[in-house]
Short mmCIF file of C-alpha atoms in Angstrom, two decimals:
data_model
loop_
_atom_site.label_atom_id
_atom_site.label_comp_id
_atom_site.label_asym_id
_atom_site.label_seq_id
_atom_site.Cartn_x
_atom_site.Cartn_y
_atom_site.Cartn_z
CA MET A 1 -54.95 -37.76 -21.24
CA TYR A 2 -54.07 -34.14 -21.86
CA ALA A 3 -50.28 -34.63 -22.24
CA VAL A 4 -50.73 -37.42 -24.79
CA ARG A 5 -53.31 -35.37 -26.61
CA LYS A 6 -50.77 -32.55 -26.97
CA TRP A 7 -48.14 -35.01 -28.15
CA SER A 8 -50.53 -36.21 -30.84
CA VAL A 9 -50.96 -32.70 -32.19
CA THR A 10 -47.20 -32.09 -32.15
CA HIS A 11 -46.78 -35.29 -34.12
CA ALA A 12 -49.82 -34.67 -36.28
CA ARG A 13 -47.95 -35.24 -39.49
CA GLY A 14 -46.65 -38.66 -38.56
CA LEU A 15 -49.87 -39.67 -36.94
CA ASN A 16 -51.82 -38.60 -39.99
CA ARG A 17 -49.52 -40.65 -42.20
CA PHE A 18 -50.11 -43.64 -39.97
CA TYR A 19 -53.88 -43.14 -40.06
CA THR A 20 -53.85 -42.80 -43.85
CA LEU A 21 -52.15 -46.20 -44.12
CA PHE A 22 -54.42 -47.61 -41.45
CA GLU A 23 -57.47 -46.38 -43.33
CA LYS A 24 -56.28 -48.09 -46.51
CA ALA A 25 -55.91 -51.31 -44.54
CA VAL A 26 -59.38 -50.89 -43.03
CA VAL A 27 -60.91 -50.32 -46.46
CA GLY A 28 -59.01 -53.38 -47.67
CA PHE A 29 -60.72 -55.44 -45.02
CA ALA A 30 -64.14 -54.22 -46.09
CA PRO A 31 -65.11 -57.51 -47.85
CA LEU A 32 -64.26 -59.40 -44.66
CA PHE A 33 -66.26 -56.94 -42.56
CA ARG A 34 -69.18 -57.35 -44.90
CA ALA A 35 -68.92 -61.15 -44.64
CA ILE A 36 -69.00 -61.00 -40.84
CA GLY A 37 -71.67 -58.31 -40.87
CA TYR A 38 -71.18 -54.65 -39.93
CA ASP A 39 -73.88 -54.78 -37.29
CA ARG A 40 -72.17 -57.62 -35.50
CA LEU A 41 -68.81 -55.82 -35.65
CA GLU A 42 -70.14 -52.49 -34.48
CA ARG A 43 -69.80 -52.98 -30.75
CA PRO A 44 -66.40 -54.68 -30.52
CA VAL A 45 -64.80 -52.43 -33.13
CA ALA A 46 -66.26 -49.31 -31.55
CA ALA A 47 -64.84 -50.46 -28.20
CA VAL A 48 -61.33 -50.94 -29.61
CA GLU A 49 -61.55 -47.66 -31.49
CA HIS A 50 -62.66 -45.88 -28.35
CA GLY A 51 -59.77 -47.34 -26.34
CA GLU A 52 -57.13 -46.38 -28.83
CA LYS A 53 -58.45 -42.93 -29.63
CA SER A 54 -59.21 -42.10 -26.00
CA LEU A 55 -55.55 -42.59 -25.22
CA LEU A 56 -54.22 -40.58 -28.12
CA ILE A 57 -56.74 -37.80 -28.57
CA ASP A 58 -59.39 -37.99 -25.81
CA CYS A 59 -61.89 -39.29 -28.37
CA GLN A 60 -65.57 -38.58 -27.67
CA MET A 61 -66.85 -41.12 -30.23
CA CYS A 62 -68.74 -38.71 -32.41
CA GLY A 63 -68.74 -41.47 -35.04
CA GLN A 64 -67.51 -39.18 -37.84
CA CYS A 65 -63.83 -38.63 -37.23
CA ALA A 66 -62.47 -35.34 -38.53
CA LEU A 67 -58.95 -35.71 -37.10
CA SER A 68 -57.12 -35.68 -40.40
CA SER A 69 -58.80 -32.37 -41.20
CA THR A 70 -58.17 -30.88 -37.77
CA GLY A 71 -54.46 -31.39 -37.22
CA MET A 72 -55.14 -34.43 -34.98
CA SER A 73 -56.83 -32.20 -32.42
CA CYS A 74 -60.29 -33.61 -31.72
CA PRO A 75 -62.94 -30.87 -32.13
CA MET A 76 -65.29 -32.76 -29.84
CA ASN A 77 -63.10 -31.73 -26.91
CA CYS A 78 -64.05 -28.13 -27.55
CA PRO A 79 -66.56 -27.20 -24.79
CA LYS A 80 -68.81 -25.78 -27.51
CA SER A 81 -68.00 -28.83 -29.71
CA ILE A 82 -67.69 -26.57 -32.73
CA ARG A 83 -66.52 -28.34 -35.88
CA ASN A 84 -64.99 -25.20 -37.41
CA GLY A 85 -63.00 -22.99 -35.12
CA PRO A 86 -61.70 -21.34 -33.09
CA CYS A 87 -64.64 -19.33 -31.79
CA GLY A 88 -64.48 -15.64 -30.92
CA GLY A 89 -63.89 -16.40 -27.27
CA VAL A 90 -60.39 -17.81 -27.57
CA ARG A 91 -58.00 -15.99 -25.23
CA PRO A 92 -55.07 -13.96 -26.57
CA ASN A 93 -52.70 -16.50 -25.00
CA GLY A 94 -54.39 -19.32 -26.94
CA MET A 95 -56.25 -20.73 -23.96
CA CYS A 96 -59.91 -21.78 -23.97
CA GLU A 97 -62.61 -19.27 -23.01
CA VAL A 98 -64.66 -21.86 -21.12
CA LYS A 99 -61.81 -23.85 -19.59
CA PRO A 100 -58.98 -21.33 -19.05
CA GLU A 101 -56.61 -24.14 -17.97
CA MET A 102 -56.90 -25.85 -21.35
CA ARG A 103 -55.31 -24.85 -24.64
CA CYS A 104 -58.00 -24.00 -27.20
CA VAL A 105 -58.69 -27.20 -29.13
CA TRP A 106 -58.82 -25.21 -32.35
CA VAL A 107 -55.60 -23.26 -31.73
CA GLU A 108 -54.08 -26.71 -31.32
CA ALA A 109 -55.80 -27.89 -34.48
CA TRP A 110 -54.23 -25.12 -36.53
CA ARG A 111 -50.86 -25.89 -34.95
CA GLY A 112 -51.18 -29.56 -35.86
CA ALA A 113 -52.49 -28.81 -39.34
CA GLY A 114 -49.49 -26.56 -39.92
CA THR A 115 -47.18 -29.58 -39.67
CA MET A 116 -49.25 -31.65 -42.09
CA GLY A 117 -48.36 -29.91 -45.32
CA GLU A 118 -51.66 -29.75 -47.17
CA ALA A 119 -54.37 -27.90 -45.35
CA PRO A 120 -57.62 -29.88 -45.22
CA ILE A 121 -58.40 -27.77 -42.16
CA MET A 122 -59.42 -25.07 -44.64
CA GLU A 123 -62.41 -27.18 -45.67
CA VAL A 124 -65.53 -26.29 -43.73
CA GLN A 125 -66.83 -29.28 -41.79
CA PRO A 126 -70.56 -30.01 -42.09
CA ALA A 127 -72.88 -30.00 -39.06
CA ILE A 128 -72.48 -33.17 -37.06
CA ASP A 129 -74.78 -36.14 -37.61
CA GLN A 130 -75.94 -36.78 -34.04
CA SER A 131 -77.32 -40.20 -34.94
CA LEU A 132 -73.77 -41.53 -35.45
CA LYS A 133 -72.66 -40.77 -31.88
CA GLY A 134 -71.03 -43.75 -30.20
CA ARG A 135 -70.57 -45.67 -33.45
CA SER A 136 -67.30 -46.69 -35.06
CA SER A 137 -65.88 -44.22 -37.52
CA TRP A 138 -63.51 -46.88 -38.86
CA LEU A 139 -66.36 -49.13 -39.94
CA LYS A 140 -68.11 -46.12 -41.43
CA VAL A 141 -65.02 -45.37 -43.52
CA ALA A 142 -64.68 -49.01 -44.57
CA ARG A 143 -68.32 -49.19 -45.58
CA GLU A 144 -68.40 -45.89 -47.43
CA LYS A 145 -65.02 -45.98 -49.15
CA SER A 146 -65.38 -49.60 -50.31
CA ALA A 147 -68.84 -48.81 -51.66
CA ALA A 148 -67.45 -45.73 -53.42
CA GLY A 149 -64.59 -47.83 -54.82
CA GLU A 150 -67.03 -50.34 -56.30
CA ALA A 151 -69.16 -47.59 -57.77
CA GLU A 152 -66.23 -46.16 -59.73
CA MET B 1 -101.19 -13.80 -8.80
CA ALA B 2 -97.83 -12.33 -7.92
CA GLU B 3 -97.30 -8.63 -7.79
CA GLY B 4 -95.89 -7.39 -11.04
CA ALA B 5 -97.90 -9.83 -13.15
CA ALA B 6 -99.07 -8.45 -16.44
CA ARG B 7 -102.42 -6.78 -15.84
CA ARG B 8 -104.06 -7.90 -19.05
CA GLU B 9 -106.96 -10.24 -18.36
CA ASN B 10 -106.39 -13.86 -19.32
CA SER B 11 -109.47 -14.76 -21.34
CA LEU B 12 -108.94 -18.51 -20.99
CA ARG B 13 -108.81 -18.29 -17.22
CA THR B 14 -111.92 -16.12 -17.29
CA ALA B 15 -113.78 -18.68 -19.41
CA PHE B 16 -112.92 -21.49 -16.99
CA ALA B 17 -113.80 -19.33 -13.99
CA ALA B 18 -117.19 -18.49 -15.51
CA GLY B 19 -117.92 -22.21 -15.63
CA HIS B 20 -118.23 -22.28 -19.40
CA PHE B 21 -117.80 -25.48 -21.37
CA VAL B 22 -114.46 -24.36 -22.79
CA LEU B 23 -113.70 -24.98 -26.46
CA THR B 24 -110.16 -24.87 -27.73
CA SER B 25 -108.86 -25.74 -31.17
CA GLU B 26 -105.51 -26.14 -32.83
CA THR B 27 -103.46 -24.95 -35.78
CA THR B 28 -100.16 -26.13 -37.17
CA PRO B 29 -97.97 -23.30 -38.47
CA PRO B 30 -97.27 -23.34 -42.19
CA ALA B 31 -93.89 -23.93 -43.80
CA SER B 32 -94.04 -20.33 -44.90
CA ALA B 33 -92.76 -16.88 -44.02
CA ASP B 34 -96.02 -15.17 -44.96
CA PRO B 35 -98.46 -14.39 -42.10
CA ALA B 36 -101.30 -14.49 -44.65
CA HIS B 37 -100.91 -18.29 -44.69
CA VAL B 38 -101.62 -18.37 -40.95
CA ILE B 39 -104.45 -15.85 -41.07
CA GLU B 40 -106.38 -17.59 -43.82
CA LYS B 41 -106.32 -20.87 -41.86
CA VAL B 42 -107.23 -19.58 -38.41
CA SER B 43 -109.58 -16.67 -39.02
CA PRO B 44 -112.74 -18.89 -39.11
CA LEU B 45 -112.02 -19.70 -35.44
CA ARG B 46 -112.16 -16.07 -34.32
CA GLY B 47 -114.97 -15.52 -31.84
CA LEU B 48 -115.68 -19.25 -31.69
CA ALA B 49 -112.72 -20.98 -30.03
CA ASP B 50 -111.82 -19.78 -26.54
CA ALA B 51 -108.19 -20.34 -27.45
CA VAL B 52 -106.20 -21.97 -30.23
CA ASN B 53 -103.13 -24.14 -29.72
CA VAL B 54 -100.16 -23.43 -31.95
CA THR B 55 -98.20 -26.63 -32.49
CA ASP B 56 -94.45 -26.65 -32.07
CA GLY B 57 -92.48 -28.47 -34.74
CA ALA B 58 -94.97 -31.36 -34.75
CA GLY B 59 -93.54 -34.52 -36.27
CA ALA B 60 -90.09 -32.90 -36.00
CA ARG B 61 -90.91 -31.01 -39.17
CA VAL B 62 -89.79 -27.45 -39.72
CA ARG B 63 -92.52 -24.81 -39.68
CA ALA B 64 -92.86 -21.14 -38.80
CA SER B 65 -91.98 -20.54 -35.17
CA VAL B 66 -94.60 -21.08 -32.51
CA LEU B 67 -93.96 -17.63 -31.01
CA ALA B 68 -94.32 -15.76 -34.27
CA VAL B 69 -97.50 -17.62 -35.21
CA SER B 70 -98.91 -17.03 -31.71
CA ALA B 71 -98.28 -13.32 -32.18
CA VAL B 72 -100.15 -13.41 -35.48
CA LEU B 73 -103.11 -15.17 -33.82
CA ALA B 74 -103.21 -12.65 -30.98
CA GLN B 75 -103.19 -9.79 -33.48
CA GLN B 76 -106.14 -11.45 -35.15
CA GLY B 77 -108.05 -11.50 -31.89
CA ILE B 78 -107.62 -15.23 -31.37
CA PRO B 79 -106.09 -16.12 -27.96
CA PRO B 80 -103.17 -18.47 -28.59
CA ILE B 81 -102.01 -21.39 -26.47
CA LEU B 82 -98.31 -21.87 -27.00
CA GLN B 83 -97.26 -25.49 -27.43
CA LEU B 84 -93.69 -25.91 -26.20
CA THR B 85 -91.59 -29.03 -26.61
CA VAL B 86 -88.42 -29.70 -24.67
CA ARG B 87 -86.95 -31.40 -27.74
CA ASP B 88 -85.53 -28.32 -29.43
CA ARG B 89 -84.47 -26.03 -26.60
CA ASN B 90 -82.57 -26.03 -23.37
CA ARG B 91 -83.99 -24.43 -20.24
CA LEU B 92 -82.61 -20.98 -21.05
CA ALA B 93 -84.47 -20.89 -24.34
CA LEU B 94 -87.62 -22.37 -22.79
CA GLN B 95 -87.80 -19.74 -20.07
CA GLY B 96 -87.31 -17.05 -22.70
CA LYS B 97 -90.17 -18.56 -24.71
CA VAL B 98 -92.46 -18.53 -21.67
CA LEU B 99 -91.84 -14.79 -21.24
CA GLY B 100 -92.08 -14.12 -24.97
CA GLY B 101 -95.28 -16.13 -25.27
CA ALA B 102 -97.01 -14.13 -22.56
CA MET B 103 -95.64 -10.94 -24.10
CA VAL B 104 -97.23 -11.59 -27.50
CA GLY B 105 -100.58 -12.41 -25.91
CA ALA B 106 -100.68 -16.16 -25.31
CA VAL B 107 -103.20 -17.23 -22.66
CA GLY B 108 -101.76 -20.68 -22.04
CA MET B 109 -98.90 -23.02 -22.74
CA LEU B 110 -99.07 -26.75 -23.36
CA CYS B 111 -95.90 -28.47 -22.19
CA LEU B 112 -94.83 -31.43 -24.34
CA THR B 113 -91.87 -33.73 -24.82
CA GLY B 114 -91.95 -33.50 -28.61
CA ASP B 115 -91.81 -36.09 -31.36
CA ALA B 116 -88.47 -37.82 -31.98
CA VAL B 117 -86.18 -36.13 -34.50
CA ASP B 118 -85.45 -39.30 -36.46
CA GLN B 119 -88.81 -39.21 -38.25
CA GLY B 120 -88.66 -35.55 -39.20
CA ASP B 121 -86.99 -33.15 -41.58
CA GLU B 122 -83.53 -33.42 -40.00
CA PRO B 123 -82.89 -36.92 -38.61
CA GLU B 124 -79.25 -35.93 -37.97
CA ALA B 125 -80.26 -33.12 -35.62
CA LYS B 126 -79.43 -33.06 -31.94
CA ALA B 127 -82.48 -33.69 -29.78
CA VAL B 128 -81.93 -31.38 -26.85
CA PHE B 129 -84.02 -32.82 -23.99
CA ASP B 130 -82.15 -30.69 -21.47
CA THR B 131 -85.26 -30.96 -19.32
CA ASP B 132 -88.68 -32.65 -19.47
CA SER B 133 -92.25 -31.45 -19.76
CA ALA B 134 -92.99 -31.68 -16.02
CA ALA B 135 -89.88 -29.64 -15.25
CA LEU B 136 -90.95 -27.09 -17.86
CA MET B 137 -94.31 -26.79 -16.11
CA ARG B 138 -92.59 -26.19 -12.80
CA MET B 139 -90.34 -23.53 -14.32
CA ALA B 140 -93.34 -21.73 -15.82
CA ARG B 141 -95.23 -21.95 -12.53
CA THR B 142 -92.35 -20.41 -10.61
CA MET B 143 -92.10 -17.61 -13.15
CA ARG B 144 -95.83 -16.91 -13.04
CA ASP B 145 -96.59 -17.34 -9.35
CA GLU B 146 -93.39 -16.05 -7.79
CA CYS B 147 -92.49 -13.49 -10.44
CA LYS B 148 -88.96 -14.79 -10.62
CA LEU B 149 -86.83 -17.08 -12.71
CA PRO B 150 -86.05 -20.59 -11.45
CA SER B 151 -82.52 -19.24 -10.86
CA GLY B 152 -84.02 -16.82 -8.33
CA ARG B 153 -83.55 -13.70 -10.38
CA ASP B 154 -86.57 -11.39 -10.22
CA LEU B 155 -88.80 -10.76 -13.21
CA LYS B 156 -90.13 -7.29 -13.95
CA ALA B 157 -93.48 -8.78 -14.95
CA ALA B 158 -94.66 -12.36 -14.50
CA PRO B 159 -95.97 -14.36 -17.48
CA ASP B 160 -99.67 -14.92 -16.88
CA LEU B 161 -100.09 -18.20 -18.74
CA MET B 162 -102.35 -21.08 -17.82
CA ILE B 163 -100.19 -24.18 -17.75
CA GLY B 164 -101.30 -27.24 -19.67
CA ALA B 165 -100.34 -30.88 -19.98
CA ALA B 166 -101.23 -33.61 -22.45
CA ASP B 167 -102.93 -36.87 -21.55
CA LEU B 168 -104.21 -40.02 -23.19
CA PRO B 169 -107.59 -41.40 -22.06
CA ARG B 170 -107.25 -45.14 -21.52
CA GLU B 171 -108.96 -48.13 -20.03
CA PRO B 172 -108.72 -47.86 -16.24
CA SER B 173 -107.71 -51.50 -15.79
CA PRO B 174 -106.92 -52.65 -12.22
CA ASP B 175 -103.17 -52.35 -12.77
CA PHE B 176 -103.38 -48.86 -14.27
CA LYS B 177 -101.91 -46.15 -12.08
CA PRO B 178 -102.35 -42.53 -13.14
CA ASP B 179 -98.91 -41.60 -11.81
CA ALA B 180 -97.84 -39.63 -14.85
CA LEU B 181 -101.01 -37.55 -14.74
CA ARG B 182 -100.68 -37.05 -11.00
CA ALA B 183 -97.10 -35.81 -11.52
CA LYS B 184 -98.26 -33.38 -14.20
CA ILE B 185 -100.99 -32.00 -11.94
CA GLY B 186 -98.48 -31.78 -9.12
CA SER B 187 -96.19 -29.83 -11.43
CA GLY B 188 -98.84 -27.22 -12.05
CA ALA B 189 -101.18 -28.41 -14.82
CA ASP B 190 -104.09 -25.95 -14.73
CA PHE B 191 -105.61 -27.72 -17.70
CA VAL B 192 -105.13 -31.00 -19.55
CA GLN B 193 -105.75 -31.50 -23.25
CA THR B 194 -106.19 -35.10 -24.33
CA GLN B 195 -105.48 -37.12 -27.43
CA TYR B 196 -108.57 -37.85 -29.56
CA ALA B 197 -111.22 -39.61 -27.50
CA PHE B 198 -113.92 -40.73 -29.91
CA ASP B 199 -114.80 -43.74 -27.81
CA LEU B 200 -117.00 -42.04 -25.23
CA ASP B 201 -117.76 -45.26 -23.36
CA LEU B 202 -114.08 -45.64 -22.65
CA LEU B 203 -113.80 -41.96 -21.83
CA ARG B 204 -116.66 -42.21 -19.32
CA ARG B 205 -114.87 -45.05 -17.55
CA TYR B 206 -111.60 -43.12 -17.60
CA MET B 207 -113.12 -39.91 -16.24
CA ALA B 208 -115.06 -41.79 -13.56
CA PHE B 209 -111.78 -43.36 -12.50
CA LEU B 210 -110.05 -39.96 -12.38
CA MET B 211 -112.94 -38.57 -10.34
CA ASP B 212 -112.56 -41.45 -7.89
CA GLU B 213 -108.85 -40.74 -7.66
CA GLY B 214 -109.65 -37.08 -7.03
CA LEU B 215 -107.54 -36.05 -10.02
CA ALA B 216 -110.14 -34.67 -12.41
CA GLN B 217 -111.22 -32.18 -9.75
CA GLN B 218 -107.73 -30.69 -9.54
CA THR B 219 -107.42 -29.57 -13.14
CA LYS B 220 -109.55 -28.73 -16.19
CA PHE B 221 -109.98 -31.60 -18.64
CA LEU B 222 -110.38 -30.63 -22.29
CA ILE B 223 -111.20 -33.75 -24.30
CA GLY B 224 -109.69 -34.10 -27.76
CA ILE B 225 -112.20 -34.63 -30.55
CA GLY B 226 -112.62 -33.41 -34.11
CA PRO B 227 -114.63 -33.61 -37.30
CA ILE B 228 -113.49 -36.78 -39.05
CA ALA B 229 -113.17 -36.13 -42.80
CA SER B 230 -114.11 -39.63 -43.99
CA ALA B 231 -114.30 -43.31 -43.07
CA ARG B 232 -110.94 -43.73 -44.76
CA SER B 233 -109.35 -41.08 -42.59
CA ALA B 234 -110.95 -42.68 -39.50
CA ARG B 235 -109.32 -46.01 -40.35
CA TRP B 236 -106.02 -44.27 -40.98
CA MET B 237 -106.19 -42.63 -37.54
CA ASN B 238 -106.98 -45.94 -35.87
CA GLU B 239 -103.93 -47.51 -37.46
CA ASN B 240 -101.45 -44.65 -37.21
CA LEU B 241 -102.25 -42.42 -34.25
CA TYR B 242 -101.10 -43.80 -30.95
CA GLY B 243 -103.90 -44.41 -28.48
CA VAL B 244 -106.69 -43.40 -30.87
CA HIS B 245 -109.74 -45.64 -31.18
CA ILE B 246 -112.66 -44.65 -33.36
CA PRO B 247 -115.45 -47.19 -32.72
CA ASP B 248 -116.65 -49.30 -35.67
CA PRO B 249 -120.26 -48.06 -35.59
CA MET B 250 -118.94 -44.52 -36.03
CA ILE B 251 -116.88 -45.56 -39.03
CA ALA B 252 -119.86 -47.42 -40.48
CA ARG B 253 -122.00 -44.32 -40.06
CA LEU B 254 -119.43 -42.23 -41.94
CA GLU B 255 -119.19 -44.83 -44.68
CA GLY B 256 -122.94 -44.93 -45.15
CA ALA B 257 -123.31 -41.16 -45.43
CA SER B 258 -123.80 -39.47 -48.80
CA ASP B 259 -121.60 -36.60 -47.61
CA GLN B 260 -118.96 -38.06 -45.30
CA ARG B 261 -117.44 -34.72 -44.44
CA ALA B 262 -120.76 -33.29 -43.31
CA GLU B 263 -121.49 -36.48 -41.37
CA GLY B 264 -118.13 -36.17 -39.63
CA LYS B 265 -119.02 -32.71 -38.44
CA LYS B 266 -122.47 -33.88 -37.33
CA ILE B 267 -120.92 -36.67 -35.27
CA CYS B 268 -118.53 -34.18 -33.73
CA VAL B 269 -121.38 -31.85 -32.72
CA GLU B 270 -123.17 -34.80 -31.06
CA LEU B 271 -120.01 -35.77 -29.23
CA LEU B 272 -119.62 -32.22 -27.92
CA HIS B 273 -123.09 -32.36 -26.40
CA GLU B 274 -122.42 -35.73 -24.82
CA LEU B 275 -119.08 -34.56 -23.42
CA ARG B 276 -120.81 -31.75 -21.61
CA ASP B 277 -122.64 -34.25 -19.44
CA ILE B 278 -119.60 -36.31 -18.41
CA PRO B 279 -118.51 -35.47 -14.85
CA GLY B 280 -114.97 -34.14 -14.73
CA VAL B 281 -114.98 -32.83 -18.29
CA ALA B 282 -114.42 -29.07 -18.48
CA GLY B 283 -114.49 -28.67 -22.22
CA ALA B 284 -113.25 -29.98 -25.55
CA HIS B 285 -110.17 -29.55 -27.68
CA LEU B 286 -111.04 -29.68 -31.38
CA MET B 287 -108.34 -30.92 -33.69
CA ALA B 288 -108.43 -31.49 -37.43
CA PRO B 289 -105.19 -31.12 -39.38
CA ASN B 290 -105.50 -28.27 -41.87
CA GLN B 291 -109.26 -28.09 -41.28
CA GLU B 292 -109.51 -25.23 -38.84
CA ALA B 293 -112.62 -24.03 -40.68
CA ALA B 294 -114.37 -27.37 -40.09
CA CYS B 295 -113.64 -27.08 -36.35
CA ALA B 296 -115.07 -23.56 -36.39
CA GLU B 297 -118.24 -24.82 -38.09
CA VAL B 298 -118.64 -27.55 -35.49
CA ILE B 299 -118.46 -25.00 -32.66
CA ALA B 300 -120.95 -22.71 -34.42
CA GLU B 301 -123.36 -25.56 -35.24
CA SER B 302 -123.19 -26.99 -31.73
CA GLY B 303 -124.90 -23.88 -30.37
CA LEU B 304 -122.83 -24.29 -27.21
CA LEU B 305 -121.74 -20.66 -27.26
CA ASP B 306 -125.36 -19.46 -27.42
CA THR B 307 -126.11 -21.01 -24.05
CA ARG B 308 -123.39 -18.94 -22.36
CA VAL B 309 -124.54 -16.06 -20.25
#
């Protein structure tokens, strides 16, 4: 929903704080996830994740969430799905080149990032891994961060 | 041919029209930016192969572009057949490649789906599949025969490419329906190049079936064969290449030879002569990865070109 999506960007800072805590909790659950089996969890968790993120940010389930680096504006809603933006086509009034009725996702991203203090939006995002599409980014974070934690 | 078509003669079409037993071969572009690496591989085929396929990102591995390598072949006097997969490009790019291919001197294009990206150099890449190989054939046919783009916009010159499709010879069991092949022919396949068909008994049954169905008469069948390097490589192909069956006696013959490589070429020459007598077969497509020279030797040794008038 477009209005909610805009609200999310306006409240990027708070939302990001919430997600940071949420991520810690998710990583904390990693041993439990492992016990149940990530493969078995994939579908139900992805479904819940999709429901929640669809409401807040019109999530497209790219499987590699970049929200905390993009001011809570989902780059996958960009018609060109660019992961580093905006592109050269953004209109002077901040509207999208392809969909003139929509605010540029990346203009929004910079707005949201501006409220977040630090600026992870300055980091260049890598090309998307297409094989992760439709999978849960939460489980990916749990799996990777818990593995990294053990390796330290 | 539509008015405005490029006036250059298409040597592949001429060879088919003359009723020759057409011989095509194949090269895979190098992972290199130096045209010398293409030239050294393909030059043995000059004057021997009627046309040479240039593979397009086979195995989803990165290599020099099919258009650039086709241009190099054409400059070398070797008529290229552009292989085009729908894996890496949307229809805009494909239509551009059809024009560009004809512009650099390609005589044909082989329309393919393309190997899956997950086994290649970049498993994370987006597989495009905006369209499929039959749709690509239709687009190329419209461009060639109507001198316009599928969108309706006129072309200044039509791309005079023979359109090709791939096929896999198989046992014509009672439940087998050649629907896919029929669709490809219906989409404009002027020629068909097949996967390796070393089992000529099976091939004879398959071609007889296609003759009965009236399909072989509607296109030009080029049967895939090649000089097998060794018994070991024959076994590897049987295990790893989909749809390939090299009969045991052939493997035994390779194994028993003092020079397996030479025996492989000899077998290939014999197969060429046998293929010529199979109704519905218009020629052969010689493939041997990184052994273009061996394919050239097979064509020369077969003496098939000497019988042409």
